[in-house]
Structures are given as structure tokens and as C-alpha cells.
Amino acid sequence: MATFFGEVLSVYSRAVDEDEQEELDEETEEDIQIRHELLQKREVHLNWCPELCQDIESSSDKKLQHSHLILAVGPNAAGFLSAHVLTAGDWAPVGWFSLWNERSRGTSRLSDSPAVGEPGCLIYQQKGNASVLICQCLSYVAEDQLFQWTDKIFACLPKRGLSVLVLSDSPVAEYKTPNYINGSSTPFLRALKTSAYKEALRCPLLEQPNIVTGLAAAVLSHCEVQGVPAVLYQCYSDMIVPDSVTMEAYRVALMLLSKTVKLESCPNADVLQKVSRVTDVSSNLYT
Amino acid sequence: MFVTTEDTPPCFRGYTLVLPAVSVGNVGQLAADLIVSTLGMPRVGHFHTDCLVPMAGNNPYATSDQDAAVLSTNAEVYSSPDMKLAVLQIRAPVVQTKVKQFRRLIVSWIKSSGFTRTILLSSSHAYQRDDQQLLGSPLRYLLSPALQNEAGERVKGLQWQEMERVCAFPGISDSEQRLHIPGGGITKGLYTDCCKEDVALAVVLIFCSEGDNIPDAFALVNHLNNWLQLVAKPDQGPVPWRVPASWRLLFGSGIPPAIF
């Protein structure tokens, strides 16, 4: 495609497939088997620790009794929760997602939770307080796995009395606005809420024509369809690595959180150090 | 799976359903946007399925700040009881491994809801037209046998052109003639399924290329309007289609002032 300025860009097709999708009627038995195995490999598994498994088994509707789900998607959102919330109380991991796709191969071991430093989806609960679940998702969930991921977690949670808060990272390049955004205005938050969510929002709504995709969109769509009150705070940042300035943008969400969980108003320095250490420039030029 | 947002589930018996195929240039989707936006059709439900890539945003047809805060999802159903018209708008690509499953889902929903006819708005790669298709109008139609009796005469009266079957092996004149809709997404598959299952389906498509496809969307929706008479044609000038808020900034954000 040639643009207004004359340069020629190679555009990818917005159609599903470049070529016509051929009928797959002539599938052999082997094709079917391969397809089946691939599907099995890409299945999303949600694992709970023995105590929560017991809770699910013993309840009448085979569900957990939590009333809040807080989901952090991306390193900044997860880092924010680590620094402000998970250090404050006695939080312990109680579950994890294991899934396999092209970009996250590490979490395929079904029986083990992700190792320290390994990207994964971990779920935490506070000791002695079984009302809030916190899920930090750092691994890549493929497009075909998003629906399954959402289905798996909401199958374990009650429909009534549940409220959902999603914090999600996004690059500012994906944000469309008629005005030019300069570096000083980032990071900033935009919100999306389901129709069942009645509380006041802490930041402007996400303006058209902006959309959200990925895990945040899957969770929000599910909540909208099921009538669960849910709100998403999407943080647009121009940093490509986790950093404390972007994490601070989520501070407005603290007000929402303060009703449900105990939190530190000042971020834990050790945790911040750990989260942002991965991005330290490892150059040996001056050492 | 259709999930209603109303207190009483809507009844679609006797309705016409319009849905887009996610195809080259997203022309079908843009045309469906124009119909929903112009007729001011209220949303009556979601089409919640694992076959589509998840996506969420605020009301794409917002006209003021008051109605902007409505969450919209990847597939939603809009309805106009006065016109007996429903539109299923699809806003995300179909998950590659679930195309067949998605087609089955659509066909079974059409059957169970009792739509009298379904119109699939679609597009096909302009560069793959053969010699006979290069001349004249870029618009084509296809009717399933179940709709042929009812609509066949009508579209012939409008001098619509049927989508040509092309030779499976070009140059060999008596080779098998087959339907070929490159870049049409689920178009061919859904049409074939509907023919097999005796569902009344019309495909209305346009040959186009990727780029600014807004003119293609207008051409397609005007073409459809000649048949369905959704919006009254004024004596002079074009049909006043209303462009939705979500069409803004199709080519990205504002230009940094510092470059001038």
C-alpha cells in the first residue's frame, strides 16, 4: 500500500486468511490425530493448592466463596500489586495456570507452579481472609486460549456477589487520539466497565475508537455477558520495560482496593528492586 | 451462543438477519456499522463464543457522552422490530482453528431463531478477479437455493450480477467450474453450509483491495439498500448514512506538530 507520503508499506491482510479457506473435508485420520493432539497441548489448566481443592469439593455448588477477583495483566500491573498489596498481608500462592503456546513454553509442567522469576499466572490468597483472590498474569496467553482461560477461572468463582478489578498494561503507541501525545503526559489510565458496575470511575473512560484486546478484553467480555460487575484500568505507558513510574499510575486503583484488602501506601523497595532489576543494562563497558 | 441483554429475550421469527464476513478490507463489517448507526438500532444481545478473538471497547455508535459508557464486545446483535431487521456485528477475527465450528454455530443460530433470510456482507480480493470479472460493476451476489424463489426475480430486476464460477484450471475450458472467493473469510464455507442445510442465505460482496475501504463500504451498503430499502433514498443526492464514532482515526493518531 502506498501512503500519502509516497512510501510503500507492506500491509498484512485484515481478512482472516490471505487465501480462501479450503474445505478440510479431505482430512485423513492422521490429520485429525495431529489436530487433536495440538488442541490437547494448547489446553489451559488451572491448578489449585490442596486446601482450595478441598474448599471447592466441599461447597454445595462446587465453587470457591470469594467475593473479589483482582487481576493484573502485564509486568507493571503485576509489579504494582507485588509492591503495594502482596507485601502488606500474609499472602500466599494458592493456584496457578499452566498453558503452552509458541511464546510461553515454560509453564507446561502441569504439576509444578511456575518457578521464581519464570513468567506465569499465579493466584494468591491472604491467610485467614478468603474473600479476595489476586491473579498476576505475566505469561503470554494466545488468542485461542483467552476464552478458555477466562472460562476456567470463572467456573470456580460464584456468579453472585462477585466483583472484578482488572489492571492491564498497554503501550501508548496503541492509543489513538486526535491530539499528539508527548512524553510528559504518559503514563495515564483509561477505564472500561461492565453495565453491572455501578461505582464511580477514578479516571476517564476509554474513548472511541480505542479498544482493548487480550486477557483484559476476555475477562471483561465474560463479565459483561454474565452480568458480573467488573472494571478495567488500562495503563498506557511509553516504557517498554517495567518501571516504577508506570506502576505509580495505578495508584488511583488503590482507593478501590483499600476497601477490600490491606495495602501499603508506600511501595516495598525490595520488591520494586526485584521487578525492575531485569531491565538493568548489563554492560561491562565501565566495570 | 446468543446471550440477551433484555429482560425478555427478543423473538427473531420472520426477521431478516444481516451479518458481515470478516474479509478483505473489513468491508462487510464497515457496511454493517453503517446500517446499525444510521437506523439507530438498539443492542439486544451478545454473541458469546470461543470462536472469536476477544475484544472490548466502549459504545462504537455513541452520539453523546451520555451513551458512551456502554461496553461492547466482539460480536453483538442489534435489532429493529419495526423493520423486522437484526444485525449481527462481528468485530474480531475468527480463531483460525475454529472456523468450521463458528460456521456451524451461525447456521444453527439462524435456524433456531427463525430468521426468514440472512444476508452476508462480504468482500473478495480485487486482484484475483479473472478476465470476465474485471469489466463492469465490482458488486456480486449469491443466493442459496432456499432463497432463490423468493429473491431471485427481485435481484434480477435490479440487474445484479451473480458471482461467476471460475475454472478450477484456467485455460482448460471444460474443466470443473467452482466458486472462488479469495480473501472472503468464511463466505464460501458459510454459503456452502447454508446450501446444504436449506438455509435462506444471500451473499452480497464487493471486489476490493486493502487500504481506505470506507468508499467500498458505502458502495456495498448502497447496493444492499437498493434491494432491502432500509433507508429511504432522497430525490437528490446520496442516501444519508450516518458514520459511527468508532470510524474516527482509522489511520492513527494526530500528527506531532513538531515535524512541521
Coordinates of C-alpha atoms in Angstrom, one line a residue:
Chain A
M1 CA 0.0 0.0 0.0
A2 CA 1.4 3.4 -0.9
T3 CA 0.7 6.1 1.7
F4 CA 0.1 9.8 1.4
F5 CA 3.8 10.5 1.7
G6 CA 4.6 8.1 -1.0
E7 CA 6.5 5.3 0.8
V8 CA 5.3 1.8 0.1
L9 CA 4.2 -0.2 3.1
S10 CA 3.7 -3.9 3.2
V11 CA 0.3 -4.4 4.9
Y12 CA -0.8 -7.6 6.4
S13 CA -4.3 -8.6 5.4
R14 CA -7.1 -7.8 7.8
A15 CA -9.0 -10.7 6.3
V16 CA -8.8 -13.9 8.3
D17 CA -6.6 -15.6 5.7
E18 CA -4.8 -14.4 2.6
D19 CA -6.2 -17.3 0.6
E20 CA -9.5 -18.8 0.6
Q21 CA -10.0 -21.2 3.3
E22 CA -10.1 -24.6 1.7
E23 CA -12.5 -27.1 2.9
L24 CA -11.0 -29.5 5.3
D25 CA -13.2 -32.4 4.3
E26 CA -10.4 -34.5 2.9
E27 CA -8.7 -34.8 6.3
T28 CA -7.0 -38.1 6.8
E29 CA -7.1 -39.9 10.1
E30 CA -3.5 -38.7 10.7
D31 CA -4.5 -35.1 10.2
I32 CA -7.3 -35.5 12.7
Q33 CA -5.0 -37.1 15.2
I34 CA -2.4 -34.3 14.9
R35 CA -5.1 -31.7 15.2
H36 CA -6.5 -33.4 18.3
E37 CA -3.0 -33.6 19.9
L38 CA -2.3 -29.9 19.1
L39 CA -5.6 -28.9 20.7
Q40 CA -4.8 -31.0 23.8
K41 CA -1.3 -29.4 24.0
R42 CA -2.8 -25.9 23.9
E43 CA -5.4 -26.6 26.6
V44 CA -5.3 -24.3 29.6
H45 CA -5.1 -25.9 33.0
L46 CA -6.0 -24.2 36.3
N47 CA -4.4 -25.8 39.3
W48 CA -5.4 -25.1 42.9
C49 CA -3.4 -26.0 46.0
P50 CA -4.9 -28.9 48.1
E51 CA -6.7 -26.7 50.6
L52 CA -8.6 -24.8 47.9
C53 CA -9.4 -28.0 46.0
Q54 CA -10.9 -29.2 49.2
D55 CA -12.9 -26.0 49.6
I56 CA -14.3 -26.4 46.0
E57 CA -15.2 -30.1 46.7
S58 CA -16.9 -29.4 50.0
S59 CA -19.0 -26.5 48.8
S60 CA -22.5 -27.2 47.6
D61 CA -22.1 -25.6 44.2
K62 CA -18.5 -26.7 43.6
K63 CA -17.2 -23.2 43.7
L64 CA -15.0 -21.0 45.8
Q65 CA -16.7 -18.4 48.0
H66 CA -14.5 -15.4 47.1
S67 CA -16.2 -12.1 46.5
H68 CA -13.4 -10.2 44.8
L69 CA -11.0 -11.1 42.0
I70 CA -8.2 -8.7 41.3
L71 CA -6.4 -9.5 38.0
A72 CA -3.1 -7.9 36.9
V73 CA -2.1 -8.3 33.3
G74 CA 1.5 -7.3 32.4
P75 CA 4.7 -6.7 34.3
N76 CA 3.7 -3.2 35.6
A77 CA 0.3 -4.1 36.8
A78 CA 1.7 -7.2 38.5
G79 CA 4.6 -5.3 39.9
F80 CA 2.2 -2.7 41.4
L81 CA 0.3 -5.4 43.2
S82 CA 3.5 -7.0 44.4
A83 CA 4.9 -3.8 45.8
H84 CA 1.7 -2.5 47.3
V85 CA -0.6 -5.4 48.2
L86 CA 1.2 -8.7 48.4
T87 CA 3.8 -7.5 50.8
A88 CA 1.3 -6.0 53.2
G89 CA -0.6 -9.0 54.4
D90 CA 0.1 -12.7 54.7
W91 CA -0.4 -13.6 51.1
A92 CA 0.4 -17.0 49.7
P93 CA 0.1 -18.5 46.3
V94 CA -2.9 -20.9 46.1
G95 CA -3.1 -21.6 42.4
W96 CA -1.6 -21.3 39.0
F97 CA -2.4 -21.5 35.4
S98 CA -0.3 -23.9 33.2
L99 CA -0.5 -23.5 29.5
W100 CA 1.6 -24.0 26.4
N101 CA 1.9 -21.8 23.3
E102 CA 4.5 -20.6 20.9
R103 CA 5.6 -17.7 23.2
S104 CA 5.3 -19.3 26.6
R105 CA 6.7 -22.8 26.7
G106 CA 7.9 -22.6 30.3
T107 CA 4.7 -23.2 32.2
S108 CA 3.9 -26.5 30.6
R109 CA 4.6 -28.6 33.6
L110 CA 1.2 -29.3 35.0
S111 CA 2.2 -30.5 38.4
D112 CA 4.6 -27.6 39.4
S113 CA 3.8 -24.0 39.9
P114 CA 6.0 -21.6 37.9
A115 CA 9.4 -21.2 39.4
V116 CA 10.6 -17.8 40.8
G117 CA 11.3 -15.4 38.0
E118 CA 9.6 -17.6 35.5
P119 CA 6.7 -15.8 33.7
G120 CA 3.4 -17.4 34.6
C121 CA -0.1 -16.9 36.0
L122 CA -0.1 -17.1 39.8
I123 CA -3.1 -16.7 42.1
Y124 CA -2.7 -15.5 45.6
Q125 CA -5.0 -15.5 48.7
Q126 CA -4.5 -13.9 52.1
K127 CA -4.2 -16.3 55.1
G128 CA -7.3 -16.0 57.2
N129 CA -9.2 -14.0 54.6
A130 CA -10.9 -16.0 52.0
S131 CA -12.7 -13.2 50.2
V132 CA -10.1 -11.9 47.8
L133 CA -8.2 -13.6 45.1
I134 CA -5.3 -11.9 43.3
C135 CA -4.1 -13.2 40.0
Q136 CA -0.9 -11.9 38.4
C137 CA -0.6 -12.9 34.8
L138 CA 2.9 -12.4 33.3
S139 CA 2.9 -15.1 30.7
Y140 CA 1.6 -14.7 27.1
V141 CA -1.9 -16.2 26.6
A142 CA -2.5 -17.0 22.9
E143 CA -5.7 -15.7 21.2
D144 CA -7.3 -19.2 21.1
Q145 CA -6.6 -19.7 24.8
L146 CA -8.1 -16.5 26.2
F147 CA -11.7 -17.7 26.2
Q148 CA -10.6 -21.0 27.9
W149 CA -8.5 -19.1 30.5
T150 CA -11.5 -17.0 31.4
D151 CA -13.9 -19.9 31.5
K152 CA -11.6 -21.9 33.7
I153 CA -11.3 -19.2 36.4
F154 CA -14.9 -18.1 36.4
A155 CA -16.1 -21.7 36.7
C156 CA -14.5 -21.7 40.1
L157 CA -16.0 -18.4 41.3
P158 CA -19.5 -17.6 42.3
K159 CA -21.7 -15.6 39.9
R160 CA -23.5 -13.7 42.6
G161 CA -21.7 -11.2 44.8
L162 CA -18.5 -11.3 42.8
S163 CA -16.8 -8.2 41.7
V164 CA -13.8 -8.0 39.4
L165 CA -11.0 -5.4 39.1
V166 CA -8.6 -5.7 36.2
L167 CA -5.3 -3.8 35.9
S168 CA -3.6 -4.0 32.5
D169 CA -0.5 -2.6 30.8
S170 CA -0.5 -1.3 27.2
P171 CA 2.0 0.5 25.1
V172 CA 1.0 4.1 24.4
A173 CA 1.6 3.5 20.6
E174 CA -1.7 1.6 20.7
Y175 CA -3.6 4.6 22.0
K176 CA -5.4 6.7 19.4
T177 CA -6.2 10.3 19.9
P178 CA -6.7 13.3 17.6
N179 CA -4.1 15.2 19.7
Y180 CA -0.5 14.3 19.6
I181 CA 0.7 12.7 22.9
N182 CA 4.0 13.8 24.1
G183 CA 6.2 12.0 26.6
S184 CA 5.2 14.2 29.5
S185 CA 1.6 13.0 29.5
T186 CA 2.4 9.3 29.9
P187 CA 1.7 7.1 31.7
F188 CA -2.0 7.6 32.0
L189 CA -5.1 5.5 32.8
R190 CA -8.3 4.8 30.9
A191 CA -11.2 2.8 32.2
L192 CA -13.8 0.3 30.8
K193 CA -16.6 -1.0 32.9
T194 CA -19.4 -3.6 32.5
S195 CA -23.0 -2.5 32.7
A196 CA -23.4 -4.1 36.2
Y197 CA -20.6 -2.0 37.6
K198 CA -22.2 1.0 39.4
E199 CA -19.4 2.7 41.3
A200 CA -17.7 5.9 40.2
L201 CA -14.7 5.6 38.0
R202 CA -11.3 7.0 39.0
C203 CA -10.2 8.0 35.6
P204 CA -11.7 8.9 32.2
L205 CA -13.4 6.2 30.1
L206 CA -11.5 4.7 27.2
E207 CA -12.5 6.9 24.2
Q208 CA -13.6 5.5 20.9
P209 CA -12.1 4.3 18.6
N210 CA -9.7 2.7 21.2
I211 CA -10.3 -0.9 22.1
V212 CA -8.7 -3.4 24.4
T213 CA -7.7 -6.9 23.5
G214 CA -6.1 -9.9 25.2
L215 CA -6.8 -11.2 28.6
A216 CA -8.4 -8.0 29.9
A217 CA -10.9 -8.0 27.0
A218 CA -11.7 -11.7 27.5
V219 CA -12.4 -11.2 31.2
L220 CA -14.4 -8.0 30.7
S221 CA -16.5 -9.6 27.9
H222 CA -17.2 -12.6 30.1
C223 CA -18.3 -10.3 33.0
E224 CA -20.5 -8.2 30.7
V225 CA -22.3 -11.3 29.3
Q226 CA -22.7 -12.9 32.8
G227 CA -23.7 -9.6 34.5
V228 CA -20.7 -9.5 36.8
P229 CA -19.6 -6.0 37.9
A230 CA -16.2 -5.5 36.6
V231 CA -13.9 -2.6 35.9
L232 CA -10.7 -2.4 33.9
Y233 CA -8.0 0.2 34.4
Q234 CA -5.7 0.2 31.4
C235 CA -2.4 2.0 31.8
Y236 CA -0.8 3.4 28.7
S237 CA 2.9 3.8 29.0
D238 CA 5.8 4.6 26.7
M239 CA 8.3 2.4 28.6
I240 CA 9.0 -1.0 27.1
V241 CA 10.3 -2.4 30.4
P242 CA 8.7 -2.5 33.8
D243 CA 9.4 0.8 35.7
S244 CA 8.2 2.4 38.9
V245 CA 6.7 5.5 37.3
T246 CA 4.3 3.4 35.3
M247 CA 3.4 1.4 38.4
E248 CA 2.6 4.6 40.2
A249 CA 0.0 5.3 37.6
Y250 CA -2.1 2.5 39.1
R251 CA -2.2 4.5 42.4
V252 CA -5.8 5.6 41.7
A253 CA -6.8 2.0 41.9
L254 CA -5.5 2.0 45.5
M255 CA -8.7 3.7 46.5
L256 CA -10.8 0.9 45.1
L257 CA -8.5 -1.7 46.6
S258 CA -8.4 -0.1 50.1
K259 CA -12.0 -1.3 50.7
T260 CA -11.1 -4.9 50.1
V261 CA -7.5 -5.5 51.0
K262 CA -4.9 -4.2 53.3
L263 CA -2.2 -2.4 51.4
E264 CA 0.9 -0.4 51.8
S265 CA 0.6 3.2 50.7
C266 CA 4.4 3.2 50.1
P267 CA 5.7 0.6 47.7
N268 CA 8.1 -2.0 49.1
A269 CA 11.5 -1.1 47.9
D270 CA 12.9 -4.6 47.8
V271 CA 10.0 -5.7 45.5
L272 CA 10.4 -2.8 43.2
Q273 CA 14.1 -3.5 43.0
K274 CA 13.4 -7.1 42.0
V275 CA 10.7 -6.2 39.4
S276 CA 12.8 -3.6 37.7
R277 CA 16.2 -5.5 38.0
V278 CA 15.5 -7.4 34.9
T279 CA 15.8 -4.3 33.0
D280 CA 19.2 -3.1 34.3
V281 CA 21.5 -2.6 31.5
S282 CA 24.1 -5.3 31.7
S283 CA 27.0 -3.6 30.1
N284 CA 30.6 -4.3 31.2
L285 CA 32.0 -1.2 29.5
Y286 CA 32.8 0.7 32.6
T287 CA 33.4 -2.0 35.1
Chain B
M1 CA -24.2 -18.7 22.0
F2 CA -26.6 -15.8 21.9
V3 CA -27.0 -14.0 25.3
T4 CA -29.7 -11.4 25.5
T5 CA -29.3 -8.1 27.3
E6 CA -33.0 -7.5 27.5
D7 CA -35.4 -8.6 30.3
T8 CA -37.4 -10.6 27.8
P9 CA -35.4 -12.5 25.1
P10 CA -36.1 -11.0 21.7
C11 CA -38.0 -13.0 19.1
F12 CA -36.4 -13.0 15.6
R13 CA -39.1 -15.1 13.9
G14 CA -39.7 -13.6 10.4
Y15 CA -36.7 -11.3 10.7
T16 CA -34.0 -10.6 8.2
L17 CA -30.5 -11.1 9.6
V18 CA -27.6 -9.1 8.2
L19 CA -24.1 -10.2 9.2
P20 CA -20.6 -9.4 7.9
A21 CA -17.9 -11.8 6.9
V22 CA -14.5 -10.8 8.3
S23 CA -13.0 -10.4 4.9
V24 CA -10.5 -8.3 2.9
G25 CA -10.7 -4.6 3.9
N26 CA -13.3 -5.4 6.6
V27 CA -15.9 -4.0 4.1
G28 CA -18.7 -6.2 5.4
Q29 CA -18.1 -5.0 9.0
L30 CA -18.0 -1.4 8.0
A31 CA -21.2 -1.7 6.0
A32 CA -22.9 -3.4 9.0
D33 CA -21.7 -0.5 11.1
L34 CA -23.4 2.0 8.8
I35 CA -26.7 0.1 9.0
V36 CA -26.7 -0.1 12.8
S37 CA -25.6 3.5 13.2
T38 CA -28.0 5.0 10.6
L39 CA -31.1 3.1 11.8
G40 CA -30.1 3.7 15.5
M41 CA -30.7 0.1 16.2
P42 CA -30.5 -0.8 19.9
R43 CA -28.3 -3.7 21.1
V44 CA -30.3 -6.7 22.2
G45 CA -27.6 -9.2 23.0
H46 CA -24.1 -10.6 22.7
F47 CA -22.9 -13.5 20.6
H48 CA -20.6 -15.0 23.1
T49 CA -18.3 -17.6 21.6
D50 CA -14.8 -19.0 21.9
C51 CA -14.5 -18.9 18.1
L52 CA -13.8 -15.2 18.0
V53 CA -10.7 -13.4 19.4
P54 CA -11.8 -11.4 22.5
M55 CA -12.1 -7.6 22.2
A56 CA -13.8 -4.9 24.2
G57 CA -14.4 -1.2 23.9
N58 CA -16.9 1.5 24.7
N59 CA -20.1 2.1 22.6
P60 CA -19.0 2.3 19.0
Y61 CA -22.2 4.1 18.0
A62 CA -22.1 6.7 20.8
T63 CA -23.7 10.0 19.8
S64 CA -23.1 11.9 23.1
D65 CA -21.1 11.5 26.3
Q66 CA -24.2 10.0 28.0
D67 CA -24.4 6.9 25.9
A68 CA -20.6 6.4 25.5
A69 CA -20.2 4.2 28.6
V70 CA -21.6 1.0 27.3
L71 CA -19.3 -1.9 27.0
S72 CA -19.3 -3.5 23.6
T73 CA -17.8 -6.9 22.8
N74 CA -16.5 -8.8 19.8
A75 CA -19.9 -9.9 18.5
E76 CA -23.2 -8.2 19.3
V77 CA -26.8 -8.4 18.0
Y78 CA -28.8 -5.2 17.1
S79 CA -32.4 -5.3 16.3
S80 CA -35.1 -3.1 14.8
P81 CA -38.6 -4.7 15.5
D82 CA -40.3 -2.1 13.2
M83 CA -38.3 -3.2 10.2
K84 CA -38.0 -6.8 11.3
L85 CA -34.3 -6.5 10.9
A86 CA -31.4 -7.8 13.0
V87 CA -27.7 -7.2 12.5
L88 CA -25.0 -9.4 14.0
Q89 CA -21.9 -7.2 14.0
I90 CA -18.6 -9.1 14.3
R91 CA -15.7 -7.1 15.4
A92 CA -12.9 -9.6 15.7
P93 CA -11.2 -12.2 13.5
V94 CA -12.3 -15.9 13.8
V95 CA -9.8 -18.1 15.7
Q96 CA -8.0 -19.9 12.9
T97 CA -8.7 -23.4 14.2
K98 CA -12.3 -22.8 14.9
V99 CA -13.6 -21.5 11.5
K100 CA -15.7 -24.6 10.9
Q101 CA -17.1 -24.6 14.4
F102 CA -18.0 -20.9 14.0
R103 CA -19.9 -21.5 10.8
R104 CA -21.8 -24.3 12.4
L105 CA -22.7 -22.0 15.3
I106 CA -24.0 -19.3 13.0
V107 CA -26.1 -21.7 10.9
S108 CA -27.7 -23.3 14.0
W109 CA -28.5 -19.9 15.5
I110 CA -30.1 -18.8 12.2
K111 CA -32.2 -22.0 12.2
S112 CA -33.2 -21.8 15.9
S113 CA -34.0 -18.1 15.8
G114 CA -36.3 -18.5 12.8
F115 CA -34.8 -15.8 10.6
T116 CA -36.6 -15.9 7.2
R117 CA -33.5 -14.8 5.3
T118 CA -29.9 -14.0 6.1
I119 CA -27.6 -11.6 4.2
L120 CA -23.9 -12.0 4.4
L121 CA -22.0 -8.8 3.6
S122 CA -18.6 -9.7 2.2
S123 CA -15.6 -8.8 0.0
S124 CA -13.1 -10.5 -2.1
H125 CA -9.6 -9.7 -3.4
A126 CA -9.8 -7.3 -6.3
Y127 CA -6.5 -8.5 -7.7
Q128 CA -7.7 -12.1 -8.1
R129 CA -10.6 -11.3 -10.5
D130 CA -10.5 -13.1 -13.7
D131 CA -10.9 -11.5 -17.2
Q132 CA -14.7 -11.6 -17.2
Q133 CA -14.9 -10.1 -13.7
L134 CA -12.6 -7.2 -14.5
L135 CA -15.3 -5.4 -16.6
G136 CA -18.2 -3.6 -15.1
S137 CA -19.5 -3.4 -11.6
P138 CA -17.4 -4.8 -8.7
L139 CA -20.5 -5.9 -6.9
R140 CA -21.7 -9.5 -6.9
Y141 CA -24.4 -11.7 -5.3
L142 CA -25.1 -15.3 -4.5
L143 CA -28.4 -16.9 -3.4
S144 CA -28.8 -20.2 -1.7
P145 CA -31.4 -22.5 -3.3
A146 CA -33.8 -21.8 -0.4
L147 CA -33.8 -18.1 -1.2
Q148 CA -33.8 -18.4 -5.0
N149 CA -37.6 -18.4 -5.4
E150 CA -38.3 -15.5 -3.1
A151 CA -35.4 -13.2 -4.1
G152 CA -34.2 -14.5 -7.5
E153 CA -36.6 -12.3 -9.5
R154 CA -36.1 -9.3 -7.4
V155 CA -32.3 -9.2 -7.7
K156 CA -32.6 -9.9 -11.4
G157 CA -34.9 -7.0 -11.7
L158 CA -32.3 -4.8 -10.1
Q159 CA -29.8 -6.1 -12.7
W160 CA -27.5 -7.5 -10.1
Q161 CA -24.7 -9.7 -11.3
E162 CA -24.2 -13.2 -9.9
M163 CA -20.8 -14.2 -8.7
E164 CA -19.2 -16.1 -11.5
R165 CA -17.9 -19.7 -11.1
V166 CA -14.4 -19.9 -12.3
C167 CA -12.5 -22.8 -13.9
A168 CA -10.6 -24.9 -11.4
F169 CA -7.8 -25.0 -14.0
P170 CA -7.6 -21.7 -16.0
G171 CA -7.1 -22.3 -19.7
I172 CA -8.8 -25.7 -19.8
S173 CA -12.2 -24.8 -21.0
D174 CA -14.2 -27.8 -20.0
S175 CA -12.6 -28.1 -16.5
E176 CA -14.8 -28.1 -13.4
Q177 CA -16.4 -24.7 -12.6
R178 CA -16.1 -23.8 -8.9
L179 CA -16.9 -21.0 -6.6
H180 CA -13.8 -19.0 -5.7
I181 CA -14.0 -16.2 -3.1
P182 CA -10.3 -15.4 -2.2
G183 CA -10.0 -13.1 0.9
G184 CA -13.6 -13.7 1.8
G185 CA -13.0 -15.4 5.1
I186 CA -16.0 -17.7 6.0
T187 CA -18.0 -16.5 3.0
K188 CA -17.7 -19.6 0.7
G189 CA -17.9 -22.0 3.6
L190 CA -21.0 -20.4 5.1
Y191 CA -22.7 -20.2 1.7
T192 CA -21.9 -23.9 1.1
D193 CA -23.2 -24.9 4.5
C194 CA -26.4 -22.9 4.0
C195 CA -27.0 -24.5 0.6
K196 CA -26.6 -27.9 2.2
E197 CA -28.8 -27.2 5.2
D198 CA -31.5 -25.4 3.2
V199 CA -31.0 -22.0 4.9
A200 CA -32.1 -18.9 3.0
L201 CA -28.8 -17.0 2.6
A202 CA -27.8 -14.2 0.2
V203 CA -24.2 -13.2 -0.1
V204 CA -23.6 -9.6 -1.2
L205 CA -20.0 -8.9 -1.9
I206 CA -17.6 -6.4 -3.5
F207 CA -14.2 -6.8 -5.0
C208 CA -11.7 -4.5 -3.2
S209 CA -8.2 -4.1 -2.0
E210 CA -6.8 -3.3 1.5
G211 CA -6.5 0.3 2.2
D212 CA -9.1 3.0 2.9
N213 CA -12.1 0.8 2.5
I214 CA -14.7 3.4 3.5
P215 CA -15.8 4.0 -0.1
D216 CA -16.2 0.3 -0.6
A217 CA -18.4 0.1 2.5
F218 CA -20.6 2.8 1.1
A219 CA -20.8 1.1 -2.3
L220 CA -21.8 -2.2 -0.7
V221 CA -24.4 -0.8 1.7
N222 CA -25.9 1.4 -1.1
H223 CA -26.1 -1.7 -3.3
L224 CA -27.9 -3.6 -0.5
N225 CA -30.2 -0.7 0.2
N226 CA -31.4 -0.9 -3.5
W227 CA -32.8 -4.4 -2.6
L228 CA -33.9 -4.1 1.1
Q229 CA -34.9 -0.4 1.1
L230 CA -33.5 0.1 4.6
V231 CA -33.1 3.8 4.3
A232 CA -35.3 6.0 2.1
K233 CA -33.4 7.4 -0.9
P234 CA -33.7 11.2 -1.2
D235 CA -34.8 12.6 -4.6
Q236 CA -31.4 14.2 -4.9
G237 CA -28.0 13.3 -3.6
P238 CA -26.8 10.2 -1.8
V239 CA -28.5 8.2 1.0
P240 CA -27.7 9.9 4.3
W241 CA -25.8 7.2 6.0
R242 CA -24.5 8.1 9.5
V243 CA -20.8 7.4 10.1
P244 CA -20.3 6.0 13.6
A245 CA -17.9 7.5 16.2
S246 CA -15.7 4.4 16.0
W247 CA -14.6 5.3 12.5
R248 CA -12.5 8.2 13.7
L249 CA -8.8 8.0 13.4
L250 CA -8.8 4.9 11.1
F251 CA -5.3 5.9 10.1
G252 CA -3.8 6.5 13.6
S253 CA -3.4 9.4 15.9
G254 CA -2.8 13.1 15.3
I255 CA 0.4 14.2 13.7
P256 CA 3.1 15.6 16.0
P257 CA 3.1 19.4 15.5
A258 CA 6.9 19.4 15.8
I259 CA 7.5 17.9 12.4
F260 CA 6.3 21.0 10.6

